[in-house]
Short mmCIF file of C-alpha atoms in Angstrom, two decimals:
data_model
loop_
_atom_site.label_atom_id
_atom_site.label_comp_id
_atom_site.label_asym_id
_atom_site.label_seq_id
_atom_site.Cartn_x
_atom_site.Cartn_y
_atom_site.Cartn_z
CA MET A 1 0.06 0.06 -0.12
CA VAL A 2 1.41 3.36 -0.93
CA PRO A 3 2.81 5.80 1.80
CA HIS A 4 0.29 8.50 2.84
CA ALA A 5 -2.77 6.63 1.58
CA THR A 6 -4.30 5.96 4.94
CA THR A 7 -2.29 8.81 7.03
CA PRO A 8 -4.92 11.33 8.38
CA PRO A 9 -4.21 14.99 8.18
CA PRO A 10 -3.30 16.59 11.51
CA GLY A 11 -6.26 16.94 13.64
CA ALA A 12 -8.41 14.40 11.96
CA HIS A 13 -10.07 11.47 13.88
CA SER A 14 -12.37 9.88 11.42
CA ASN A 15 -11.80 6.44 10.01
CA PRO A 16 -9.01 6.48 7.62
CA LEU A 17 -10.99 4.55 5.07
CA GLN A 18 -13.24 7.64 4.80
CA LEU A 19 -10.44 10.14 4.55
CA ILE A 20 -9.26 10.18 1.13
CA THR A 21 -10.42 10.30 -2.39
CA VAL A 22 -8.26 9.09 -5.27
CA LEU A 23 -8.25 10.53 -8.92
CA ALA A 24 -5.77 9.16 -11.35
CA SER A 25 -5.00 9.43 -15.25
CA SER A 26 -2.40 8.68 -17.81
CA ARG A 27 -2.61 12.42 -18.59
CA ALA A 28 -2.36 15.12 -15.84
CA VAL A 29 -0.89 18.57 -15.74
CA VAL A 30 1.01 18.46 -12.66
CA SER A 31 3.36 21.38 -11.60
CA GLY A 32 2.91 22.73 -15.28
CA ARG A 33 3.80 19.44 -17.22
CA VAL A 34 1.72 16.47 -18.67
CA THR A 35 2.51 13.39 -16.77
CA GLU A 36 0.83 10.20 -15.54
CA ALA A 37 -0.60 10.97 -12.19
CA THR A 38 -2.42 9.53 -9.17
CA ILE A 39 -3.84 12.34 -6.87
CA VAL A 40 -4.47 11.61 -3.29
CA ILE A 41 -7.03 14.04 -1.79
CA SER A 42 -7.74 14.64 1.81
CA SER A 43 -11.61 14.59 2.29
CA ALA A 44 -11.24 16.25 5.71
CA THR A 45 -9.49 19.45 4.21
CA GLY A 46 -10.15 19.22 0.48
CA LYS A 47 -6.21 19.46 -0.19
CA VAL A 48 -3.92 17.41 -2.28
CA THR A 49 -2.10 15.20 0.24
CA SER A 50 0.34 13.40 -2.33
CA ILE A 51 0.86 12.93 -6.10
CA PHE A 52 2.31 9.71 -7.55
CA ASP A 53 3.78 10.02 -11.17
CA SER A 54 2.18 6.84 -12.40
CA VAL A 55 -1.36 5.38 -12.36
CA LEU A 56 -1.41 3.15 -9.40
CA PRO A 57 -4.39 0.66 -9.28
CA PRO A 58 -7.10 0.75 -6.78
CA ASN A 59 -5.67 -2.17 -4.81
CA HIS A 60 -2.85 0.15 -3.65
CA PHE A 61 -5.37 2.02 -1.51
CA PRO A 62 -7.41 0.82 1.52
CA GLU A 63 -10.75 -1.05 0.54
CA GLY A 64 -13.69 1.12 -0.09
CA THR A 65 -11.54 4.28 -1.11
CA PRO A 66 -13.35 6.40 -3.71
CA TYR A 67 -11.20 5.91 -6.67
CA THR A 68 -11.48 6.90 -10.30
CA ASP A 69 -9.01 6.46 -13.21
CA TYR A 70 -10.10 8.91 -15.86
CA SER A 71 -7.51 7.80 -18.34
CA PRO A 72 -7.18 8.95 -21.13
CA LEU A 73 -9.06 12.01 -20.29
CA LEU A 74 -6.91 15.13 -19.06
CA LEU A 75 -6.80 16.11 -15.49
CA LEU A 76 -6.29 19.84 -15.29
CA PRO A 77 -6.08 22.35 -12.12
CA GLY A 78 -9.24 24.25 -12.00
CA LEU A 79 -9.09 27.53 -13.89
CA VAL A 80 -8.60 30.85 -11.99
CA ASP A 81 -10.61 33.47 -14.09
CA ALA A 82 -9.34 36.73 -12.60
CA HIS A 83 -11.59 39.10 -14.37
CA VAL A 84 -15.24 38.58 -13.92
CA HIS A 85 -18.16 40.92 -13.67
CA LEU A 86 -20.83 39.25 -11.59
CA ASN A 87 -22.85 42.65 -11.17
CA GLU A 88 -24.63 41.59 -7.76
CA PRO A 89 -26.08 43.52 -6.02
CA GLY A 90 -27.66 46.41 -7.93
CA ARG A 91 -27.42 44.95 -11.55
CA THR A 92 -28.22 41.38 -10.69
CA GLU A 93 -30.64 41.04 -13.87
CA TRP A 94 -27.32 41.44 -15.94
CA GLU A 95 -25.57 38.75 -13.84
CA GLY A 96 -25.43 37.28 -10.31
CA PHE A 97 -23.36 35.23 -8.21
CA TRP A 98 -25.59 31.97 -8.47
CA THR A 99 -25.74 31.83 -12.34
CA GLY A 100 -22.26 33.42 -12.92
CA THR A 101 -20.34 30.94 -10.84
CA ARG A 102 -22.65 27.99 -11.99
CA ALA A 103 -21.59 28.89 -15.72
CA ALA A 104 -18.06 29.17 -14.40
CA ALA A 105 -18.05 25.54 -12.87
CA PHE A 106 -19.79 24.13 -16.13
CA GLY A 107 -16.57 25.28 -17.90
CA GLY A 108 -13.95 24.10 -15.31
CA VAL A 109 -13.33 27.35 -13.66
CA THR A 110 -13.03 26.76 -9.80
CA THR A 111 -12.01 30.45 -8.80
CA VAL A 112 -13.41 33.65 -10.15
CA VAL A 113 -12.47 37.16 -9.09
CA ASP A 114 -15.18 39.75 -9.14
CA MET A 115 -14.50 43.21 -10.73
CA PRO A 116 -15.51 46.17 -8.58
CA LEU A 117 -17.98 47.73 -10.83
CA ASN A 118 -21.34 47.17 -12.42
CA ALA A 119 -22.68 46.08 -9.21
CA ILE A 120 -24.34 48.76 -7.11
CA PRO A 121 -22.67 50.00 -5.01
CA PRO A 122 -19.22 49.55 -6.52
CA THR A 123 -16.46 47.93 -4.39
CA THR A 124 -14.66 51.23 -3.62
CA THR A 125 -15.34 51.32 0.11
CA VAL A 126 -15.12 48.88 2.99
CA GLU A 127 -18.85 49.62 3.73
CA ASN A 128 -19.63 48.85 0.04
CA PHE A 129 -17.49 45.74 0.07
CA LYS A 130 -19.47 44.44 3.03
CA THR A 131 -22.61 45.09 1.16
CA LYS A 132 -21.07 42.79 -1.63
CA ILE A 133 -19.97 40.16 0.61
CA ASP A 134 -23.55 39.90 2.12
CA ALA A 135 -25.06 39.60 -1.39
CA ALA A 136 -22.62 36.71 -2.05
CA GLN A 137 -23.55 34.45 0.77
CA GLY A 138 -24.70 31.02 -0.07
CA LYS A 139 -24.80 31.58 -3.85
CA CYS A 140 -21.41 30.71 -5.02
CA TRP A 141 -20.78 27.34 -6.92
CA VAL A 142 -17.03 28.13 -7.10
CA ASP A 143 -14.64 29.93 -4.76
CA VAL A 144 -14.91 33.84 -5.49
CA GLY A 145 -12.36 36.53 -4.76
CA PHE A 146 -12.91 40.16 -5.17
CA TYR A 147 -11.28 43.36 -6.51
CA GLY A 148 -11.59 46.77 -5.13
CA GLY A 149 -11.91 49.87 -7.15
CA VAL A 150 -9.74 53.00 -7.57
CA VAL A 151 -11.95 56.04 -8.07
CA PRO A 152 -11.44 59.84 -7.51
CA GLY A 153 -11.60 60.50 -3.85
CA ASN A 154 -11.28 57.06 -2.42
CA ALA A 155 -7.40 56.76 -1.82
CA SER A 156 -8.07 56.67 2.09
CA GLU A 157 -10.17 53.50 1.74
CA LEU A 158 -7.56 51.45 -0.44
CA LYS A 159 -5.24 50.11 2.62
CA ALA A 160 -8.42 49.25 4.46
CA LEU A 161 -9.68 47.16 1.50
CA VAL A 162 -6.42 45.38 1.46
CA HIS A 163 -6.87 44.42 4.92
CA GLU A 164 -10.43 43.42 4.32
CA GLY A 165 -9.19 40.90 1.80
CA VAL A 166 -9.63 42.56 -1.83
CA ARG A 167 -7.27 40.59 -4.15
CA GLY A 168 -6.28 43.86 -6.13
CA PHE A 169 -7.65 47.05 -7.38
CA LYS A 170 -8.70 48.31 -10.81
CA GLY A 171 -9.24 51.75 -12.17
CA PHE A 172 -10.29 53.17 -15.49
CA LEU A 173 -8.28 55.95 -17.55
CA ILE A 174 -11.54 56.39 -19.78
CA ASP A 175 -15.15 56.51 -18.64
CA SER A 176 -16.19 53.17 -17.34
CA GLY A 177 -19.79 53.50 -18.76
CA VAL A 178 -21.44 53.67 -15.32
CA GLU A 179 -21.67 56.74 -13.48
CA GLU A 180 -21.04 55.30 -10.11
CA PHE A 181 -17.55 54.32 -11.20
CA PRO A 182 -15.84 57.34 -12.53
CA ALA A 183 -12.42 57.42 -14.34
CA VAL A 184 -9.20 58.49 -12.68
CA ALA A 185 -6.79 61.23 -13.66
CA SER A 186 -3.32 61.29 -13.37
CA LYS A 187 -3.58 63.03 -9.71
CA ASP A 188 -5.99 60.10 -8.60
CA ILE A 189 -3.28 57.41 -9.85
CA GLU A 190 -0.63 59.31 -8.00
CA LEU A 191 -2.52 59.09 -4.83
CA ALA A 192 -3.41 55.51 -5.21
CA LEU A 193 0.11 54.41 -6.02
CA THR A 194 1.43 56.47 -3.09
CA GLU A 195 -1.07 54.83 -0.79
CA LEU A 196 -0.47 51.28 -1.68
CA LYS A 197 3.22 51.29 -2.50
CA ASP A 198 4.05 48.98 0.23
CA ALA A 199 0.88 46.87 0.25
CA PRO A 200 0.77 43.08 -1.01
CA THR A 201 -1.56 43.89 -3.75
CA THR A 202 -1.92 44.48 -7.72
CA VAL A 203 -3.21 47.60 -9.15
CA MET A 204 -4.67 47.30 -12.53
CA PHE A 205 -5.81 49.78 -15.17
CA HIS A 206 -8.26 49.65 -17.93
CA ALA A 207 -5.77 51.34 -20.23
CA GLU A 208 -7.57 53.57 -22.82
CA MET A 209 -7.39 57.28 -22.99
CA ILE A 210 -8.25 59.57 -25.83
CA PRO A 211 -4.90 61.04 -27.25
CA PRO A 212 -4.62 64.96 -27.85
CA ILE A 213 -5.13 64.23 -31.59
CA THR A 214 -6.82 61.12 -33.15
CA ALA A 215 -8.23 60.61 -36.66
CA SER A 216 -11.52 59.75 -35.25
CA VAL A 217 -12.55 61.38 -31.94
CA GLY A 218 -14.71 58.41 -30.76
CA ASP A 219 -16.54 56.55 -28.47
CA ASP A 220 -15.28 57.60 -25.06
CA VAL A 221 -17.66 55.63 -23.10
CA GLN A 222 -19.14 52.18 -23.42
CA HIS A 223 -22.70 53.78 -23.90
CA SER A 224 -22.10 56.86 -25.82
CA PHE A 225 -22.75 59.36 -28.47
CA PRO A 226 -21.45 58.66 -31.82
CA PRO A 227 -18.21 59.87 -32.85
CA LEU A 228 -17.82 63.43 -34.28
CA ALA A 229 -16.63 62.38 -37.56
CA PRO A 230 -17.62 58.74 -38.06
CA SER A 231 -15.80 56.77 -40.78
CA GLY A 232 -18.98 55.03 -41.76
CA PRO A 233 -22.50 53.84 -40.70
CA LEU A 234 -22.88 53.47 -37.07
CA THR A 235 -23.99 49.73 -37.70
CA TYR A 236 -20.75 49.00 -39.17
CA TYR A 237 -18.07 47.23 -36.84
CA GLN A 238 -15.34 48.94 -38.67
CA THR A 239 -16.74 52.38 -37.74
CA PHE A 240 -16.69 51.49 -34.21
CA LEU A 241 -13.16 50.15 -34.54
CA ASP A 242 -12.03 53.25 -36.15
CA SER A 243 -13.21 55.34 -33.26
CA ARG A 244 -10.96 53.67 -30.85
CA PRO A 245 -7.69 53.00 -32.34
CA PRO A 246 -4.60 51.35 -30.84
CA SER A 247 -3.36 54.82 -29.63
CA PHE A 248 -5.92 54.93 -26.93
CA GLU A 249 -4.32 52.05 -25.47
CA THR A 250 -0.63 53.05 -25.98
CA TYR A 251 -1.25 56.64 -24.69
CA ALA A 252 -3.13 55.15 -21.55
CA ILE A 253 -0.08 52.88 -20.83
CA ALA A 254 2.53 55.56 -21.40
CA GLU A 255 0.62 57.59 -18.70
CA ILE A 256 0.68 54.69 -16.19
CA LEU A 257 4.37 54.06 -17.00
CA SER A 258 5.21 57.69 -16.20
CA LEU A 259 3.87 57.35 -13.02
CA ALA A 260 5.29 53.84 -12.03
CA HIS A 261 8.26 55.21 -10.26
CA LEU A 262 6.12 56.47 -7.44
CA ALA A 263 5.71 52.70 -6.37
CA PRO A 264 8.62 50.83 -7.50
CA ASP A 265 7.70 47.62 -5.61
CA LEU A 266 4.15 47.61 -6.44
CA GLN A 267 2.66 45.19 -9.06
CA LEU A 268 1.03 46.99 -11.80
CA HIS A 269 -1.18 45.21 -14.45
CA ILE A 270 -3.00 46.09 -17.81
CA VAL A 271 -6.30 44.40 -18.03
CA HIS A 272 -7.62 43.33 -21.26
CA LEU A 273 -4.91 44.23 -23.48
CA SER A 274 -6.05 44.46 -27.19
CA ALA A 275 -3.60 46.26 -29.15
CA ILE A 276 -0.14 44.85 -30.10
CA GLU A 277 1.15 48.34 -30.58
CA ALA A 278 1.34 48.37 -26.76
CA ILE A 279 3.44 45.36 -26.35
CA PRO A 280 6.92 47.18 -27.08
CA LEU A 281 6.08 49.83 -24.29
CA LEU A 282 5.44 47.28 -21.86
CA ARG A 283 8.65 45.16 -22.64
CA GLU A 284 10.68 48.00 -22.50
CA ALA A 285 9.41 49.00 -19.04
CA ARG A 286 9.90 45.48 -17.74
CA ARG A 287 13.57 45.61 -19.10
CA ASN A 288 13.95 48.92 -17.03
CA GLY A 289 12.84 47.03 -13.76
CA VAL A 290 9.01 48.18 -13.86
CA LYS A 291 6.87 45.65 -12.19
CA ILE A 292 4.09 45.46 -14.82
CA THR A 293 2.23 42.69 -16.50
CA ALA A 294 -0.68 42.45 -18.77
CA GLU A 295 -3.64 40.03 -19.65
CA THR A 296 -5.57 39.47 -22.73
CA CYS A 297 -8.97 37.77 -23.26
CA PHE A 298 -10.50 34.82 -24.81
CA HIS A 299 -12.20 37.07 -27.56
CA TYR A 300 -9.31 38.94 -28.50
CA LEU A 301 -7.57 35.54 -29.26
CA SER A 302 -10.56 33.96 -31.07
CA LEU A 303 -12.49 36.69 -32.86
CA ALA A 304 -11.41 39.01 -35.48
CA ALA A 305 -12.95 42.33 -36.85
CA GLU A 306 -13.00 41.24 -40.51
CA SER A 307 -15.56 38.54 -39.47
CA ILE A 308 -18.09 40.79 -37.42
CA LYS A 309 -21.23 41.22 -39.44
CA GLU A 310 -22.98 44.28 -39.54
CA GLY A 311 -25.22 45.21 -36.43
CA ASP A 312 -23.87 42.13 -34.59
CA THR A 313 -23.38 44.14 -31.34
CA ARG A 314 -22.85 40.97 -29.37
CA HIS A 315 -19.10 41.67 -30.37
CA LYS A 316 -18.91 45.08 -28.85
CA CYS A 317 -16.36 45.46 -26.04
CA CYS A 318 -13.67 47.98 -24.98
CA PRO A 319 -10.99 48.08 -26.10
CA PRO A 320 -12.36 46.50 -29.26
CA ILE A 321 -11.72 43.20 -31.10
CA ARG A 322 -9.17 44.12 -33.68
CA SER A 323 -7.86 42.69 -36.81
CA GLN A 324 -6.76 39.24 -37.60
CA SER A 325 -3.27 40.44 -38.04
CA ASN A 326 -3.55 41.85 -34.52
CA GLN A 327 -4.88 38.69 -33.06
CA ASP A 328 -1.85 36.89 -34.69
CA GLY A 329 0.46 39.25 -32.76
CA LEU A 330 -1.30 38.68 -29.59
CA TRP A 331 -0.64 34.88 -30.03
CA GLU A 332 2.82 35.41 -30.90
CA GLU A 333 3.47 37.25 -27.63
CA LEU A 334 1.75 34.83 -25.56
CA LEU A 335 3.79 32.10 -26.98
CA GLN A 336 6.97 34.04 -25.97
CA ASP A 337 9.41 32.51 -23.61
CA GLN A 338 7.82 32.81 -20.02
CA ALA A 339 10.19 35.27 -18.79
CA ASP A 340 10.19 37.55 -21.77
CA GLY A 341 6.53 37.74 -22.59
CA VAL A 342 4.49 40.61 -21.24
CA ILE A 343 1.08 39.10 -21.54
CA LYS A 344 1.08 36.45 -18.83
CA THR A 345 -2.62 35.57 -18.32
CA VAL A 346 -5.87 35.07 -20.39
CA VAL A 347 -9.11 35.83 -18.69
CA SER A 348 -12.75 36.16 -19.83
CA ASP A 349 -13.70 39.58 -18.92
CA HIS A 350 -17.26 38.31 -18.78
CA SER A 351 -19.13 41.56 -18.91
CA PRO A 352 -22.92 40.71 -19.25
CA CYS A 353 -25.90 42.80 -19.73
CA THR A 354 -29.54 42.18 -20.50
CA PRO A 355 -30.38 41.66 -24.31
CA ASN A 356 -32.37 44.83 -24.66
CA ILE A 357 -29.24 47.20 -24.05
CA LYS A 358 -27.31 45.20 -26.66
CA LEU A 359 -29.72 46.72 -29.12
CA LEU A 360 -29.43 43.40 -31.23
CA PRO A 361 -31.06 43.14 -34.61
CA LYS A 362 -33.60 40.33 -34.76
CA GLU A 363 -31.29 37.90 -36.45
CA PHE A 364 -28.88 38.24 -33.55
CA ALA A 365 -31.33 38.54 -30.69
CA PRO A 366 -31.89 35.42 -28.25
CA LYS A 367 -35.05 33.83 -28.56
CA ARG A 368 -37.55 33.87 -25.79
CA GLU A 369 -37.55 30.44 -24.17
CA GLY A 370 -38.79 29.14 -20.94
CA THR A 371 -35.58 27.23 -20.44
CA LEU A 372 -33.77 30.48 -19.67
CA ARG A 373 -35.46 30.28 -16.34
CA LYS A 374 -34.56 26.61 -15.44
CA GLU A 375 -31.20 27.68 -13.54
CA GLY A 376 -32.73 26.79 -10.18
CA HIS A 377 -31.11 29.90 -8.52
CA ALA A 378 -32.50 30.89 -5.12
CA HIS A 379 -33.83 34.42 -5.89
CA ASP A 380 -36.31 35.80 -8.26
CA CYS A 381 -35.12 36.51 -11.82
CA ASP A 382 -38.05 37.22 -14.07
CA SER A 383 -35.49 39.12 -16.23
CA CYS A 384 -33.10 36.31 -16.83
CA GLY A 385 -32.90 35.88 -20.57
CA GLY A 386 -34.15 39.26 -20.99
CA SER A 387 -36.04 39.94 -23.90
CA SER A 388 -35.70 40.90 -27.53
CA ASP A 389 -39.03 42.55 -27.87
CA GLU A 390 -39.41 45.32 -30.05
CA GLU A 391 -40.75 47.71 -27.67
CA GLU A 392 -37.89 46.85 -25.28
CA GLN A 393 -35.29 48.04 -27.61
CA GLY A 394 -35.47 51.81 -26.88
CA PRO A 395 -35.14 54.67 -29.32
CA GLU A 396 -31.49 53.85 -30.57
CA GLU A 397 -31.09 52.06 -33.92
CA LYS A 398 -30.84 48.27 -33.45
CA GLY A 399 -27.23 47.21 -34.43
CA ASP A 400 -25.54 50.57 -33.32
CA PHE A 401 -22.19 49.71 -32.07
CA PHE A 402 -21.95 53.23 -30.42
CA SER A 403 -25.24 53.03 -28.31
CA ALA A 404 -24.99 49.38 -27.48
CA TRP A 405 -23.56 48.21 -24.00
CA GLY A 406 -20.08 46.88 -24.52
CA GLY A 407 -18.89 43.49 -23.22
CA ILE A 408 -18.43 39.91 -24.13
CA SER A 409 -20.31 37.02 -22.23
CA SER A 410 -18.06 33.94 -22.04
CA VAL A 411 -17.49 32.75 -18.53
CA GLY A 412 -17.33 28.99 -18.57
CA LEU A 413 -16.53 28.76 -22.24
CA GLY A 414 -12.77 29.97 -21.88
CA LEU A 415 -11.09 26.66 -21.76
CA PRO A 416 -12.68 25.27 -25.00
CA ILE A 417 -12.22 28.66 -26.75
CA LEU A 418 -8.65 28.75 -26.05
CA TRP A 419 -8.20 25.11 -26.86
CA THR A 420 -10.01 25.23 -30.22
CA GLU A 421 -8.20 28.39 -31.53
CA GLY A 422 -4.80 26.91 -30.21
CA LYS A 423 -5.25 23.59 -31.93
CA ARG A 424 -6.52 25.56 -35.12
CA ARG A 425 -3.26 27.43 -35.12
CA ASP A 426 -1.01 24.51 -34.30
CA GLU A 427 -1.84 20.82 -34.06
CA ASN A 428 0.94 20.51 -31.40
CA PHE A 429 -0.33 23.24 -29.28
CA SER A 430 -0.19 21.99 -25.50
CA ILE A 431 -2.66 22.12 -22.74
CA GLU A 432 0.31 23.00 -20.65
CA GLU A 433 -0.01 26.61 -22.29
CA VAL A 434 -3.47 26.95 -21.22
CA VAL A 435 -2.81 25.80 -17.70
CA ARG A 436 0.10 28.36 -17.43
CA TRP A 437 -2.10 31.19 -18.87
CA CYS A 438 -5.38 30.57 -17.05
CA CYS A 439 -4.41 28.56 -13.83
CA ARG A 440 -0.94 29.20 -12.66
CA ASN A 441 -0.40 32.64 -13.77
CA THR A 442 -3.85 34.08 -12.94
CA ALA A 443 -3.71 32.50 -9.48
CA LYS A 444 -0.30 34.47 -8.88
CA GLN A 445 -1.87 37.55 -10.28
CA VAL A 446 -4.28 37.41 -7.45
CA GLY A 447 -2.01 36.21 -4.69
CA LEU A 448 -3.53 32.76 -4.62
CA GLU A 449 -0.45 30.80 -6.11
CA ARG A 450 -0.10 28.86 -2.62
CA SER A 451 -3.46 27.35 -2.90
CA LYS A 452 -4.87 27.61 -6.53
CA GLY A 453 -3.81 26.90 -10.18
CA ASP A 454 -1.70 23.87 -9.83
CA LEU A 455 -2.11 20.25 -8.90
CA GLY A 456 0.23 19.97 -6.20
CA VAL A 457 0.75 18.83 -2.58
CA GLY A 458 -0.86 21.27 -0.11
CA PHE A 459 -2.97 22.88 -2.95
CA ASP A 460 -6.70 22.81 -2.86
CA ALA A 461 -7.87 19.87 -4.84
CA ASP A 462 -9.67 21.77 -7.69
CA VAL A 463 -9.52 19.35 -10.52
CA VAL A 464 -11.10 19.54 -13.98
CA VAL A 465 -11.54 16.38 -15.99
CA PHE A 466 -11.32 17.55 -19.65
CA ASP A 467 -11.95 15.69 -22.86
CA ASP A 468 -9.58 17.26 -25.22
CA GLN A 469 -10.98 15.27 -28.32
CA ALA A 470 -14.72 15.89 -27.77
CA GLU A 471 -16.67 18.78 -29.45
CA PHE A 472 -19.94 20.83 -28.57
CA MET A 473 -21.89 23.57 -30.00
CA VAL A 474 -22.66 26.81 -28.00
CA GLU A 475 -26.10 27.18 -27.60
CA PRO A 476 -28.50 28.37 -24.66
CA SER A 477 -28.09 25.02 -22.70
CA THR A 478 -24.37 25.35 -22.79
CA MET A 479 -24.39 29.05 -21.72
CA LEU A 480 -25.24 28.99 -18.18
CA PHE A 481 -24.64 32.66 -17.61
CA ARG A 482 -27.91 34.70 -16.88
CA ASN A 483 -28.43 36.27 -20.29
CA LYS A 484 -27.86 33.92 -23.17
CA VAL A 485 -26.19 36.83 -25.48
CA SER A 486 -22.73 35.85 -26.70
CA PRO A 487 -20.85 35.88 -29.97
CA TYR A 488 -19.71 32.28 -29.44
CA GLU A 489 -23.46 31.17 -29.99
CA ASN A 490 -23.65 28.32 -32.62
CA LYS A 491 -19.91 28.03 -32.69
CA THR A 492 -18.53 24.41 -32.48
CA LEU A 493 -15.93 24.27 -29.92
CA LYS A 494 -13.13 21.58 -29.26
CA GLY A 495 -12.94 20.21 -25.59
CA VAL A 496 -15.53 19.34 -23.14
CA VAL A 497 -15.27 19.61 -19.47
CA LYS A 498 -16.55 16.18 -18.21
CA GLU A 499 -16.27 16.89 -14.47
CA THR A 500 -15.41 19.81 -11.90
CA TRP A 501 -14.03 19.34 -8.71
CA LEU A 502 -13.86 22.01 -6.03
CA ARG A 503 -11.81 21.40 -2.81
CA GLY A 504 -11.92 17.48 -3.25
CA GLN A 505 -15.73 17.38 -4.03
CA ARG A 506 -17.24 16.89 -7.35
CA ILE A 507 -19.61 19.81 -7.94
CA TYR A 508 -20.53 19.22 -11.71
CA ALA A 509 -20.63 16.33 -13.97
CA ARG A 510 -21.38 16.73 -17.70
CA GLU A 511 -23.72 13.62 -17.48
CA GLU A 512 -25.30 14.11 -14.13
CA GLY A 513 -25.30 17.90 -13.55
CA PHE A 514 -24.67 19.87 -10.58
CA GLN A 515 -24.24 18.45 -7.14
CA LYS A 516 -27.54 18.27 -5.27
CA ALA A 517 -26.42 19.88 -2.02
CA GLY A 518 -26.16 23.22 -3.89
CA PRO A 519 -23.50 25.74 -3.75
CA SER A 520 -20.27 25.19 -1.89
CA GLY A 521 -18.07 27.87 -3.15
CA LYS A 522 -16.04 29.97 -0.45
CA LEU A 523 -15.48 33.74 -0.34
CA LEU A 524 -11.80 34.23 -0.54
CA LEU A 525 -11.47 36.91 2.10
CA GLU A 526 -7.99 36.25 3.57
CA PRO A 527 -5.72 39.09 3.21
CA ARG A 528 -3.02 38.87 0.60
CA LYS A 529 0.49 38.25 1.80
CA ALA A 530 3.65 39.65 0.45
CA ILE A 531 5.78 36.94 -1.49
CA LYS A 532 9.25 36.83 -0.37
#
């Protein structure tokens, strides 16, 4: 019998036969590499207690031990989606903890980090944060961490938010689109960096600013007036793209870098990097010792401007989805040597809304279906699924990329999106890359690298059983987020999550659905610690 198979964890007094669960496969990503593995999980702590680099048979463990050999399916660490808008409380009809985290679990995401805006109130004060925590209680299918916000006038709240357990902070250099989360000016950034310069946290920026001169003075808010000089009809995606050129991103990043000296030990981060023109700026800054990283998103790596049809506002987001050549450049940067690449993580930036404010033309609007209200959530959601009815569209023209709300819905779809596109580009594309970008590095980004993002002894037993050969079509039944509006609808994706395990408990199985006991996710509120 293998060592540690019956050794109870410290403080445990139960029968050893009931203390472990064993998962095995001929292919598992352990410490970032594909290998054979047998993973022993403590049922008492939900942690991995030992890993063997071969598939051990059941008779190596006490009789009655729960044991599954998943060969040849892949065992992966649970994904950490470090950029999700759950919008509860305040805009729960857009998304909520129950639906958003359930969608995450469906797609093998076992940890999400909630953005500070689009909920009302935003997470910009300790009082507001406590309101958010109260709203999340008992509704989370996966573990949930939280970001705080940097807005004008809240610098005095930032350290207190660190102590309350926020994983990092986000500020906008351009209007966010919601009035309760205003953009910051350079003075506000200076105050935030000075206040947080010694704190164990990450300060992140939505890096878009309108340069002093631009060819098309454009859409400076997500819900906005048309540009002063549009380059074409407002229902053409190219018109929208022209209004938010790469210079918006490079100008904002240059502004951030000009202030980085105020907090040389503070980790800075650019969220949802879209324009490849920004990469040289970040690369040079890192060479000069600035602690700055960037993320990009599933949609920037899989969707291209040239393929977006007239009026299909499901594709509107800020920064925008750019050209196919730009997408190719993002992939090239991601696949750089780990030390040299500036884009370290890939996230969803799941930013949903009700269908009516997407202003979708009839051919792109979701159909009214009773199935949209079968989610089983524990609160009223008459607006789940929204409506595409004519009278709810408002006075704006349907398909207007400037008036429509900006945001892509994809939480729980990222793993197959990335796997599909990676294999399309290179048949030798490795699942190890996905784990690096979406598990290990995202966990590190939010200070969870000791417990999340890897299959390792002492880590939370967050495990994904992934069939990398199977395919499925994205349709309402596979979009478990609240409003079934996504540019991925009707696309066939490669890779199916068969099971999702959270801290040693199977919470979802493709054939059987979700665990009957209901949500078991934790709120990750322990303050971050400095990494020595």
